[in-house]
Amino acid sequence: MRINRLSSCIYALAIVLMAGAGIVARADVAPSAPTVELKDTLAKAPTTSALAAGDPGGVLTGTINDVPVGDAKAGLTLGDVANQVGQNKIGINFTWTLICGFLVMFMQAGFALVEAGLCRVKNANHTYMMNFLVYTCGLFAYWIIGFAIQMGGAAGIGNLGGAQPLNSEHLLPLFGTDWGIFGQAGGFLAGHPYDVGVMVVFLFQMVFMDTALTIVTGACAERWKFLTFSVSSVLMGAFTYPLFANWAWGGGWLAQLGSKIGLGKGYVDFAGSGVVHSVGGLTALAVALIVGPRIGKFNRDGSANPIIGHDVSAVMIGCFILAFGWFGFNPGSTLGASGAGCLRIGSVAVNTMLAGCTGTLGALLYMWVMKGKPDASMSGNGLLAGLVAITAPSGFVNPMGAAIIGFVAGVLVCLSVAFVENKLKVDDPVGAISVHGANGLWGVLSVGLFADGKSNYGGSWNGVTGSVTGLFYGDASQLVAQLVGIATLVGFVFSFSYVLNWILDIFIGQRVSVETEVEGLDLPEMGQLGYPEFVFTAEPEYMKAAEAEAAA
Amino acid sequence: MAATKSQGKAFTLFLTGLTVATAGIAFFTSGSGKVALVVGLIGIAASFACFLKLRPLEGRTAEGTQPAIMKLAGVALALVGWLVVLFGLHLTASVSGRMITTIVGLAITLVGVIGILPVASSKNAIWKA
């Protein structure tokens, strides 16, 4: 026993001595390998004189010389290099997100061309002006309050440096759980939100909001009073859109459905089939119901007359501009190209492309087979429908799923246009309710069906670990979360928009006078014709009769 | 009447009122924030008074007066359906149970939105006359 104790003491002493020797050895150690490597690289870096000779091959530019040194006395350290790596990551993500935002901004031009092209020549200026002013009205409203409501509590966007100043979400305790209702930081971008990361978030989210607003102008074209349109757009940019966007993207209650009550990963909408397109499409339905159909659209027996747009070339060019801008919409919604699974941007872009393609095919084949002609405007709407539908699932589905989603959207838009016109008796000159409303809802639903569980953006979504997985890949609860989102869009967003615009109808009046509508809105509302040198051709007989009847 | 100077003035007043009111909300913790909110709300109210004053100057529109009660019923049903969905989530923790209550709520909502409201909105449509 005594021998055992003695041997234990000797063993312990030996360990202590060895450890001490180790400490001494570490104190005397030469510079670590990475530090030596840094010095070597620095020594081999191109000199000023070498750079002065020019660098046609591009091999001397962008070296260790370009890494900023924190402390000149210490020279370049590993810390400096690590800081530069971090800055590069955020710089790449800022650049990516901003450029994608610029692409989305350009979609406004596409919307203007599509909507004006599908309207009559006598309303061209008015339609273009609505699409032009909606950008300004929306941006202003979003800056003063909309952004705060939407993103005021959305702190923690790692790809963009955190956006930590956006840290105030109003919570509503219900059934023993705190649910996010609206954000409170970021009004006027003043105070702490005066932050580089927050600015990038603002720009990107603003152009999305503006896309939603401009959808309404299409459905209500050719009879919407400009004053009421202006006020309605400001209110939509300030309240309607930001509220739902907060619930889905700003840390609100829909996003919390996964973390709080175990419904999949919560409501999931990658780039906004619901947040942008359904909100726009359902608001368009609400306003179109209030503003009523154009003179001559419906006959006494309820049958609908076609009112042909004036410029199919503008429509087609507009559709292509929109498809181009969609590459900012969907891939940009990763909010970065570096880190946290952002390399999915390739997959997101291909899914977007494929769904647009199959959407066009779906609509074109449907019209050709059922109606006998490959209709140009419906083919364009098919392209847009496919793009709208893939917007929510683009980050979570495989190319096969994207193609199916797009094709269904292309057929759905044709059926929906007929349903809206013939059953609901709602006049939608450009098909906005069907393209954005119906297919936005289909896009939201399709996440709950087709998400394949392969995409993992940093390990979790909406604070729930794992990848978004739909019903066809084993998670039925995700489908329930998506259905709750759809019910909220149809039940709450539509109702909110309807009541808001009903109030405006009472105070301002949504519709122009009969005289203005018959004459065309360009001169009475805007003071200038869209095409002053055009020779107007006579309208069809049924239009003349309907106009005379309305005037009487 | 189409677009006029009076409309432009009323819209300017509305935008100014909304800007001041939202500034009041953004800086509500300060005394001047509260004052701004009140002033802004007064501005918005004044702009709506102007809108209402201008409304009769507008000529007759190609739109009949639709039954308000029916429109309210449509909106109410849409909201009730949504509330059924929300409360249904807390009735049961099972996925299938929640799926059923959500679909029932959604169906109620759709009756209001595409069943009642379009009928209400075209009840007295001029194209029917």
XYZ file of C-alpha atoms in Angstrom:
681
model
C 0.000 0.000 0.000
C 2.819 2.394 1.036
C 4.749 1.525 -2.121
C 1.673 2.307 -4.162
C 1.290 5.732 -2.542
C 4.980 6.491 -3.104
C 4.772 5.544 -6.748
C 1.658 7.712 -7.151
C 3.478 10.718 -5.664
C 6.484 10.206 -7.954
C 4.174 9.871 -10.938
C 2.316 13.073 -10.040
C 5.600 14.939 -9.543
C 6.818 13.766 -12.913
C 3.643 15.052 -14.582
C 3.989 18.452 -12.882
C 7.638 18.722 -13.929
C 6.819 17.745 -17.479
C 4.034 20.285 -17.657
C 6.319 23.011 -16.297
C 8.937 22.158 -18.891
C 6.256 22.394 -21.506
C 5.279 25.873 -20.362
C 8.891 27.019 -20.429
C 9.344 25.514 -23.856
C 6.209 27.318 -25.129
C 7.531 30.656 -23.831
C 10.730 30.201 -25.783
C 9.022 29.001 -28.922
C 9.832 30.532 -32.297
C 7.081 32.346 -34.280
C 4.283 29.940 -35.245
C 4.151 28.513 -38.750
C 1.265 30.736 -39.950
C 3.115 33.867 -38.751
C 6.258 32.775 -40.586
C 4.148 32.083 -43.636
C 2.635 35.574 -43.416
C 6.113 37.111 -43.272
C 7.283 34.998 -46.201
C 4.261 36.000 -48.265
C 4.840 39.635 -47.342
C 8.481 39.352 -48.454
C 7.420 37.890 -51.783
C 4.680 40.496 -52.385
C 5.184 42.725 -55.417
C 7.135 45.878 -54.729
C 5.950 49.395 -55.490
C 8.328 49.600 -58.432
C 7.034 46.320 -59.822
C 3.469 47.579 -59.573
C 4.472 50.890 -61.168
C 5.369 48.946 -64.305
C 1.754 47.912 -64.715
C 0.027 44.558 -64.247
C -1.430 43.478 -67.579
C -1.789 39.842 -66.451
C -3.598 40.714 -63.236
C -1.262 38.559 -61.150
C 0.288 41.365 -59.070
C -2.932 43.115 -58.120
C -4.817 41.991 -55.054
C -2.139 40.528 -52.788
C -1.150 40.582 -49.137
C -0.190 44.224 -49.726
C -3.881 45.051 -49.881
C -4.725 43.663 -46.449
C -5.006 46.624 -44.045
C -2.696 46.434 -41.009
C -4.338 47.192 -37.669
C -1.180 48.057 -35.772
C 1.759 49.341 -37.828
C 4.269 48.428 -35.088
C 3.150 44.809 -34.925
C 2.944 44.532 -38.691
C 0.544 42.219 -40.422
C -1.016 39.688 -38.052
C -3.349 36.749 -38.411
C -6.008 38.941 -36.781
C -5.695 41.449 -39.633
C -6.113 38.672 -42.179
C -9.144 37.250 -40.337
C -10.753 40.704 -40.184
C -10.223 41.114 -43.899
C -11.808 37.722 -44.555
C -14.863 38.799 -42.536
C -15.029 42.118 -44.351
C -14.754 40.318 -47.690
C -17.648 38.008 -46.807
C -19.908 40.880 -45.836
C -18.671 42.931 -48.813
C -19.565 40.115 -51.225
C -22.989 39.759 -49.607
C -23.648 43.524 -49.622
C -22.716 43.712 -53.300
C -24.804 40.690 -54.224
C -27.873 41.883 -52.337
C -27.636 45.445 -53.647
C -27.210 44.391 -57.273
C -30.142 42.001 -56.947
C -32.136 44.871 -55.427
C -31.281 47.046 -58.436
C -32.561 44.275 -60.727
C -35.829 44.110 -58.814
C -36.149 47.888 -59.038
C -35.900 47.597 -62.823
C -38.927 45.298 -62.791
C -41.028 48.444 -62.376
C -40.273 49.200 -66.023
C -41.492 45.746 -66.975
C -44.713 46.185 -65.047
C -45.294 49.568 -66.681
C -44.872 48.114 -70.186
C -47.056 45.072 -69.537
C -49.876 47.035 -67.932
C -49.881 49.923 -70.384
C -49.616 47.566 -73.342
C -52.684 45.648 -72.181
C -54.704 48.866 -71.827
C -56.284 50.997 -74.528
C -54.325 53.790 -76.081
C -56.565 56.468 -74.551
C -55.392 55.429 -71.055
C -51.693 54.871 -71.781
C -50.313 57.948 -70.026
C -52.477 57.310 -66.964
C -51.366 53.679 -66.716
C -47.688 54.537 -67.162
C -47.987 57.310 -64.579
C -49.560 54.981 -62.024
C -46.657 52.592 -62.463
C -44.232 55.480 -62.186
C -45.753 57.171 -59.147
C -46.317 53.952 -57.222
C -42.536 53.704 -56.908
C -42.322 57.112 -55.257
C -45.423 56.758 -53.087
C -44.385 53.318 -51.905
C -40.772 54.261 -51.228
C -41.765 57.344 -49.247
C -44.345 55.494 -47.134
C -41.929 52.633 -46.537
C -39.189 55.006 -45.404
C -41.334 56.909 -42.927
C -43.015 53.898 -41.261
C -43.394 50.771 -43.426
C -39.824 49.524 -42.969
C -40.066 49.924 -39.193
C -43.272 47.870 -39.074
C -41.807 45.157 -41.291
C -38.201 44.818 -40.214
C -38.009 46.749 -36.929
C -37.577 43.543 -34.961
C -35.676 41.457 -37.485
C -32.164 41.697 -35.997
C -29.805 38.808 -36.676
C -29.346 38.808 -40.437
C -25.902 37.205 -40.283
C -25.128 37.461 -43.984
C -25.348 41.252 -43.792
C -23.422 41.768 -40.588
C -26.324 41.222 -38.222
C -28.453 44.359 -38.687
C -28.529 44.459 -34.888
C -30.130 47.934 -34.549
C -33.412 46.406 -35.781
C -34.133 44.943 -32.383
C -37.609 45.957 -31.308
C -40.542 43.660 -32.101
C -43.896 44.279 -30.441
C -45.073 41.014 -28.911
C -48.635 39.914 -28.196
C -49.056 37.271 -25.477
C -51.683 34.753 -26.624
C -52.346 31.197 -25.422
C -49.293 31.445 -23.186
C -46.925 32.345 -26.035
C -45.486 35.684 -27.136
C -46.169 36.305 -30.833
C -44.445 38.985 -32.921
C -46.976 41.451 -34.334
C -45.021 44.424 -35.714
C -41.564 45.961 -35.625
C -40.816 49.256 -33.930
C -37.286 50.324 -34.908
C -36.188 51.984 -38.144
C -38.751 54.704 -38.848
C -37.108 57.313 -41.129
C -33.940 55.156 -40.824
C -33.034 57.508 -37.998
C -31.101 56.833 -34.791
C -29.411 53.438 -34.384
C -30.737 52.068 -37.700
C -28.368 54.533 -39.422
C -26.204 51.467 -40.078
C -24.601 50.058 -43.229
C -26.230 46.646 -42.920
C -29.650 48.118 -42.239
C -29.351 50.284 -45.365
C -28.825 47.191 -47.527
C -31.807 45.470 -45.909
C -33.907 48.608 -46.483
C -33.084 48.903 -50.169
C -33.695 45.234 -50.874
C -36.957 45.063 -48.939
C -38.179 48.369 -50.371
C -38.068 47.195 -53.972
C -39.985 44.052 -53.004
C -42.668 46.161 -51.369
C -42.926 48.325 -54.475
C -43.472 45.234 -56.620
C -46.513 44.360 -54.518
C -47.915 47.857 -54.869
C -47.627 47.998 -58.617
C -49.683 44.814 -59.052
C -52.828 46.675 -57.956
C -52.518 49.329 -60.654
C -52.902 46.696 -63.375
C -56.158 45.250 -62.051
C -57.723 48.683 -61.621
C -56.378 50.305 -64.781
C -58.538 52.432 -67.087
C -60.981 53.611 -64.366
C -59.068 54.231 -61.117
C -59.049 57.849 -59.981
C -55.440 59.066 -59.764
C -55.916 60.786 -56.393
C -57.390 57.683 -54.787
C -54.713 55.490 -56.336
C -52.056 57.770 -54.802
C -53.538 57.695 -51.293
C -54.257 53.949 -51.501
C -50.675 53.210 -52.584
C -49.207 55.254 -49.738
C -51.345 53.392 -47.206
C -50.481 50.011 -48.706
C -46.753 50.786 -48.579
C -47.064 52.093 -45.045
C -49.280 49.447 -43.451
C -50.816 46.588 -45.478
C -47.657 45.163 -47.007
C -45.302 45.730 -44.053
C -47.655 44.071 -41.593
C -47.816 40.759 -43.438
C -44.140 40.994 -44.378
C -43.308 41.338 -40.675
C -45.282 38.228 -39.859
C -43.455 36.241 -42.534
C -39.981 37.802 -42.754
C -39.546 40.181 -39.841
C -39.695 37.644 -37.026
C -43.481 37.846 -36.683
C -45.958 35.175 -35.628
C -46.186 33.280 -38.931
C -42.419 32.744 -38.926
C -42.696 31.573 -35.298
C -45.197 28.786 -36.052
C -42.324 26.292 -36.202
C -40.388 27.336 -33.124
C -43.452 28.013 -30.950
C -45.963 25.291 -31.853
C -43.959 22.853 -33.942
C -45.407 23.481 -37.415
C -42.507 22.593 -39.736
C -40.035 25.471 -40.005
C -42.850 27.979 -39.558
C -44.463 29.739 -42.508
C -41.848 29.664 -45.270
C -41.778 32.040 -48.212
C -38.301 32.240 -49.729
C -38.708 35.296 -51.961
C -42.322 36.353 -51.661
C -44.993 34.399 -53.559
C -47.147 35.200 -50.542
C -45.520 38.293 -49.071
C -45.192 40.168 -52.354
C -47.416 38.615 -55.014
C -50.397 37.369 -53.024
C -50.520 40.563 -50.994
C -50.501 42.539 -54.260
C -52.924 40.213 -56.037
C -55.423 40.039 -53.181
C -55.320 43.798 -52.693
C -55.900 44.080 -56.436
C -58.985 41.872 -56.061
C -60.245 43.984 -53.158
C -59.851 47.274 -55.047
C -61.186 45.835 -58.315
C -64.329 44.699 -56.475
C -64.830 48.214 -55.143
C -63.952 50.133 -58.289
C -66.169 47.927 -60.508
C -65.743 46.807 -64.129
C -64.950 49.135 -67.032
C -67.807 50.439 -69.126
C -68.608 47.855 -71.787
C -66.810 44.946 -70.138
C -69.976 43.006 -69.332
C -73.196 42.650 -71.281
C -76.651 42.557 -69.687
C -76.629 38.756 -69.677
C -73.360 38.818 -67.741
C -71.184 37.654 -70.631
C -67.833 39.422 -70.934
C -66.509 41.401 -73.885
C -62.825 41.414 -74.737
C -61.250 44.867 -74.412
C -58.026 44.513 -76.353
C -54.822 46.224 -75.273
C -53.055 48.608 -77.625
C -49.479 47.293 -77.781
C -48.586 43.627 -77.677
C -44.914 44.432 -78.302
C -44.790 46.431 -75.067
C -46.382 43.484 -73.261
C -43.816 41.003 -74.556
C -40.837 43.271 -73.850
C -42.268 43.981 -70.400
C -42.539 40.260 -69.677
C -38.884 39.750 -70.593
C -37.814 42.642 -68.390
C -39.772 41.114 -65.534
C -38.207 37.684 -66.125
C -34.769 39.331 -66.092
C -35.555 41.192 -62.873
C -36.725 37.949 -61.277
C -33.087 36.842 -61.154
C -32.696 39.565 -58.562
C -35.911 38.659 -56.836
C -35.261 34.972 -56.110
C -31.487 34.410 -56.005
C -31.115 37.751 -54.207
C -33.307 36.500 -51.401
C -30.397 34.510 -49.992
C -29.237 37.996 -48.902
C -25.717 36.951 -49.768
C -23.459 34.879 -51.970
C -20.968 33.822 -49.305
C -21.611 31.676 -46.241
C -24.660 30.003 -44.671
C -25.578 27.881 -47.677
C -25.692 30.881 -49.996
C -24.147 28.898 -52.822
C -27.699 27.641 -53.418
C -28.018 30.780 -55.562
C -27.175 28.671 -58.611
C -30.007 26.284 -57.864
C -32.408 29.143 -57.072
C -31.618 30.855 -60.377
C -32.087 27.657 -62.399
C -35.383 26.898 -60.618
C -36.562 30.414 -61.460
C -35.617 29.993 -65.104
C -37.257 26.571 -65.411
C -40.536 27.569 -63.776
C -40.822 30.574 -66.101
C -40.241 28.283 -69.059
C -42.800 25.653 -68.047
C -45.258 28.379 -67.016
C -45.104 29.800 -70.532
C -45.558 26.322 -72.002
C -48.490 25.575 -69.709
C -50.381 28.713 -70.703
C -49.449 28.559 -74.362
C -50.445 24.910 -74.775
C -53.674 25.416 -72.826
C -54.735 28.333 -75.007
C -53.666 26.643 -78.229
C -55.427 23.367 -77.440
C -58.542 24.827 -75.818
C -59.022 28.076 -77.749
C -57.203 27.378 -80.998
C -54.564 30.154 -80.853
C -51.251 30.473 -78.993
C -52.391 33.702 -77.348
C -49.578 36.230 -76.847
C -50.833 37.977 -73.724
C -51.735 34.699 -72.013
C -48.325 33.264 -72.901
C -46.775 36.305 -71.264
C -49.025 35.825 -68.264
C -47.979 32.162 -68.192
C -44.329 33.182 -67.947
C -45.136 35.564 -65.102
C -47.376 33.002 -63.380
C -44.563 30.441 -63.396
C -42.167 33.009 -61.971
C -44.655 34.104 -59.303
C -45.319 30.517 -58.246
C -41.631 29.562 -57.966
C -40.807 32.649 -55.899
C -41.671 31.061 -52.531
C -40.297 27.567 -53.168
C -37.283 28.534 -55.328
C -34.845 28.098 -52.443
C -36.160 24.725 -51.302
C -37.095 22.613 -54.311
C -35.176 20.675 -56.963
C -35.353 21.468 -60.700
C -37.989 18.779 -61.325
C -40.222 20.272 -58.637
C -39.667 23.755 -60.069
C -40.704 22.612 -63.546
C -43.910 21.021 -62.222
C -44.764 24.089 -60.124
C -44.264 26.346 -63.150
C -46.349 24.210 -65.501
C -49.253 24.035 -63.047
C -49.029 27.823 -62.676
C -49.220 28.310 -66.439
C -52.451 26.318 -66.701
C -53.813 27.780 -63.472
C -53.463 31.351 -64.722
C -55.671 30.588 -67.759
C -58.335 28.924 -65.613
C -58.177 31.686 -63.025
C -58.517 34.496 -65.588
C -61.685 32.842 -66.905
C -63.013 32.281 -63.367
C -62.386 35.860 -62.248
C -64.025 37.271 -65.353
C -66.925 34.884 -65.933
C -67.838 33.757 -62.418
C -66.782 36.591 -60.126
C -67.643 39.290 -62.705
C -64.487 41.147 -61.769
C -62.789 43.158 -64.515
C -59.023 42.750 -64.400
C -57.523 44.280 -67.590
C -54.096 42.662 -67.172
C -54.875 39.449 -65.288
C -53.026 40.644 -62.179
C -55.389 38.909 -59.749
C -54.769 35.566 -61.437
C -51.054 35.974 -62.148
C -50.101 37.304 -58.727
C -52.986 36.451 -56.408
C -53.911 32.909 -57.455
C -50.388 31.868 -58.383
C -48.882 33.537 -55.345
C -51.098 31.304 -53.209
C -50.131 28.284 -55.320
C -46.467 29.130 -54.763
C -46.950 29.296 -50.993
C -48.776 25.965 -51.031
C -46.147 24.320 -53.213
C -43.443 24.895 -50.580
C -45.429 22.634 -48.286
C -45.580 19.987 -51.017
C -42.328 20.083 -52.981
C -39.585 21.276 -50.571
C -37.074 18.434 -50.737
C -35.166 18.946 -47.494
C -31.816 19.370 -49.255
C -31.291 23.088 -48.741
C -29.759 24.112 -45.471
C -29.145 27.813 -45.069
C -26.807 27.828 -42.091
C -28.469 24.859 -40.401
C -31.905 26.217 -39.587
C -34.839 28.216 -40.928
C -36.973 30.535 -38.806
C -35.041 29.352 -35.759
C -35.900 25.671 -36.283
C -32.973 23.316 -36.870
C -32.996 21.355 -40.129
C -34.045 21.921 -43.715
C -37.477 22.894 -45.018
C -39.252 19.707 -46.081
C -42.663 19.390 -47.717
C -45.376 16.743 -47.661
C -43.993 14.782 -50.611
C -40.684 14.423 -48.775
C -42.161 13.498 -45.403
C -43.210 16.569 -43.394
C -46.963 17.219 -43.345
C -46.641 19.892 -40.649
C -44.902 22.222 -43.121
C -47.986 22.049 -45.320
C -50.155 23.110 -42.366
C -47.893 26.111 -41.751
C -48.235 27.081 -45.409
C -52.032 26.738 -45.247
C -52.107 29.001 -42.194
C -50.184 31.553 -44.271
C -52.691 31.222 -47.118
C -55.617 31.651 -44.723
C -53.965 34.767 -43.322
C -53.467 36.203 -46.793
C -57.036 35.551 -47.905
C -58.699 36.171 -44.535
C -56.724 39.038 -43.083
C -54.786 40.796 -45.864
C -57.706 40.799 -48.286
C -60.154 42.005 -45.613
C -57.782 44.699 -44.381
C -57.251 45.970 -47.936
C -60.958 45.837 -48.692
C -61.966 47.843 -45.624
C -59.161 50.371 -46.140
C -60.153 50.978 -49.761
C -63.837 51.014 -48.923
C -63.139 53.882 -46.525
C -61.235 55.657 -49.301
C -64.199 55.065 -51.597
C -66.469 56.777 -49.089
C -64.176 59.787 -48.616
C -62.560 60.208 -52.027
C -64.344 57.900 -54.466
C -62.358 55.183 -56.210
C -63.639 55.679 -59.727
C -63.428 58.416 -62.338
C -66.586 59.916 -63.797
C -68.368 58.398 -66.794
C -67.259 61.293 -69.001
C -63.620 60.821 -68.026
C -63.782 57.076 -68.567
C -65.391 57.391 -71.995
C -62.964 60.091 -73.110
C -59.987 58.158 -71.762
C -58.121 59.019 -68.570
C -55.073 60.583 -70.237
C -56.393 64.092 -70.819
C -58.791 64.580 -67.875
C -56.546 62.966 -65.266
C -53.026 63.594 -66.558
C -53.494 66.574 -68.867
C -51.626 64.903 -71.715
C -52.212 62.077 -74.144
C -49.867 59.121 -74.068
C -49.544 59.201 -77.847
C -50.688 62.644 -79.049
C -49.998 61.953 -82.703
C -51.840 58.650 -82.913
C -54.909 58.414 -85.106
C -57.546 56.808 -82.958
C -59.623 54.116 -84.622
C -63.284 53.732 -83.845
C -64.167 51.421 -80.983
C -66.358 48.343 -81.579
C -70.144 48.835 -81.713
C -70.807 47.162 -78.357
C -68.388 49.581 -76.690
C -70.087 52.600 -78.259
C -73.493 51.363 -77.145
C -72.300 50.667 -73.610
C -70.662 54.097 -73.367
C -73.786 55.858 -74.589
C -75.857 53.897 -72.089
C -73.527 54.726 -69.193
C -73.537 58.412 -70.131
C -77.325 58.385 -70.246
C -64.258 66.613 -62.552
C -60.915 65.020 -63.112
C -57.597 65.868 -61.456
C -57.562 69.430 -60.094
C -55.439 71.814 -58.022
C -57.709 71.173 -55.032
C -57.004 67.458 -55.273
C -53.290 68.202 -55.401
C -53.526 70.381 -52.291
C -55.537 67.758 -50.407
C -52.983 65.054 -51.297
C -50.127 67.319 -50.186
C -51.900 67.860 -46.880
C -52.417 64.109 -46.498
C -48.733 63.344 -47.158
C -47.602 66.083 -44.781
C -49.952 64.893 -42.059
C -48.842 61.284 -42.458
C -45.156 62.272 -42.396
C -45.553 64.335 -39.226
C -47.666 61.640 -37.552
C -45.160 58.889 -38.342
C -42.326 61.113 -37.127
C -44.324 61.396 -33.911
C -44.516 57.601 -33.691
C -40.781 57.204 -34.433
C -39.833 59.666 -31.694
C -42.778 59.008 -29.379
C -40.633 58.787 -26.258
C -39.792 62.481 -26.541
C -42.254 65.264 -25.771
C -42.022 66.699 -29.269
C -42.792 63.241 -30.661
C -46.164 63.181 -28.918
C -46.946 66.688 -30.168
C -45.964 65.677 -33.712
C -48.252 62.662 -33.563
C -51.233 64.790 -32.558
C -50.455 67.473 -35.164
C -49.992 64.822 -37.846
C -53.275 63.121 -37.041
C -55.031 66.483 -37.241
C -53.410 66.997 -40.656
C -54.617 63.595 -41.886
C -58.122 64.294 -40.598
C -58.096 67.672 -42.352
C -56.986 66.072 -45.610
C -59.852 63.587 -45.412
C -62.254 66.457 -44.792
C -60.919 68.051 -47.988
C -61.343 64.768 -49.890
C -64.930 64.538 -48.700
C -65.602 68.124 -49.737
C -64.214 67.470 -53.219
C -66.044 64.208 -53.739
C -69.431 65.672 -54.827
C -67.638 67.683 -57.522
C -66.831 64.430 -59.259
C -69.296 63.580 -61.991
C -71.459 60.497 -61.954
C -69.510 57.259 -62.085
C -70.358 54.091 -63.993
C -70.976 52.272 -60.759
C -74.185 51.445 -58.903
C -74.605 51.643 -55.117
C -73.949 48.201 -53.705
C -75.544 46.765 -50.532
C -73.283 47.659 -47.595
C -74.681 44.972 -45.289
C -73.869 42.239 -47.775
C -70.381 43.622 -48.292
C -69.867 43.738 -44.511
C -71.090 40.158 -44.243
C -68.529 39.055 -46.838
C -65.660 40.780 -45.023
C -66.867 39.475 -41.649
C -66.996 35.903 -42.937
C -63.488 36.232 -44.356
C -62.218 37.358 -40.958
C -64.183 34.692 -39.054
C -62.621 31.991 -41.221
C -59.179 33.346 -40.433
C -59.934 33.368 -36.706
C -61.119 29.741 -36.938
C -57.703 28.897 -38.395
C -55.883 30.723 -35.591
C -57.897 29.224 -32.747
C -57.852 25.801 -34.410
C -54.073 25.724 -34.020
C -54.547 25.697 -30.254
C -57.413 23.187 -30.134
C -55.143 20.264 -30.868
C -51.432 19.568 -31.180
C -51.813 16.859 -33.826
C -50.827 17.700 -37.399
C -53.939 16.121 -38.904
C -56.224 17.947 -36.437
C -54.602 21.258 -37.272
C -54.801 20.469 -40.972
C -58.564 19.925 -40.681
C -59.302 23.092 -38.676
C -57.109 25.115 -41.040
C -58.896 23.827 -44.140
C -62.309 24.448 -42.535
C -61.311 28.021 -41.653
C -59.921 28.591 -45.126
C -63.147 27.356 -46.690
C -65.188 29.792 -44.564
C -62.864 32.603 -45.607
C -63.229 31.729 -49.280
C -67.022 31.765 -49.015
C -66.768 35.363 -47.839
C -64.180 36.453 -50.410
C -65.265 34.720 -53.610
C -68.791 33.727 -52.628
C -70.441 36.761 -51.064
C -68.330 39.819 -51.898
C -68.364 39.528 -55.705
C -72.153 39.049 -55.639
C -72.527 42.053 -53.336
C -70.255 44.140 -55.537
C -72.222 43.499 -58.702
C -75.707 43.433 -57.178
C -76.648 46.785 -58.686
C -74.008 46.940 -61.407
C -74.888 49.305 -64.245
C -74.254 46.624 -66.842
C -77.239 44.743 -65.399
C -79.601 47.682 -65.936
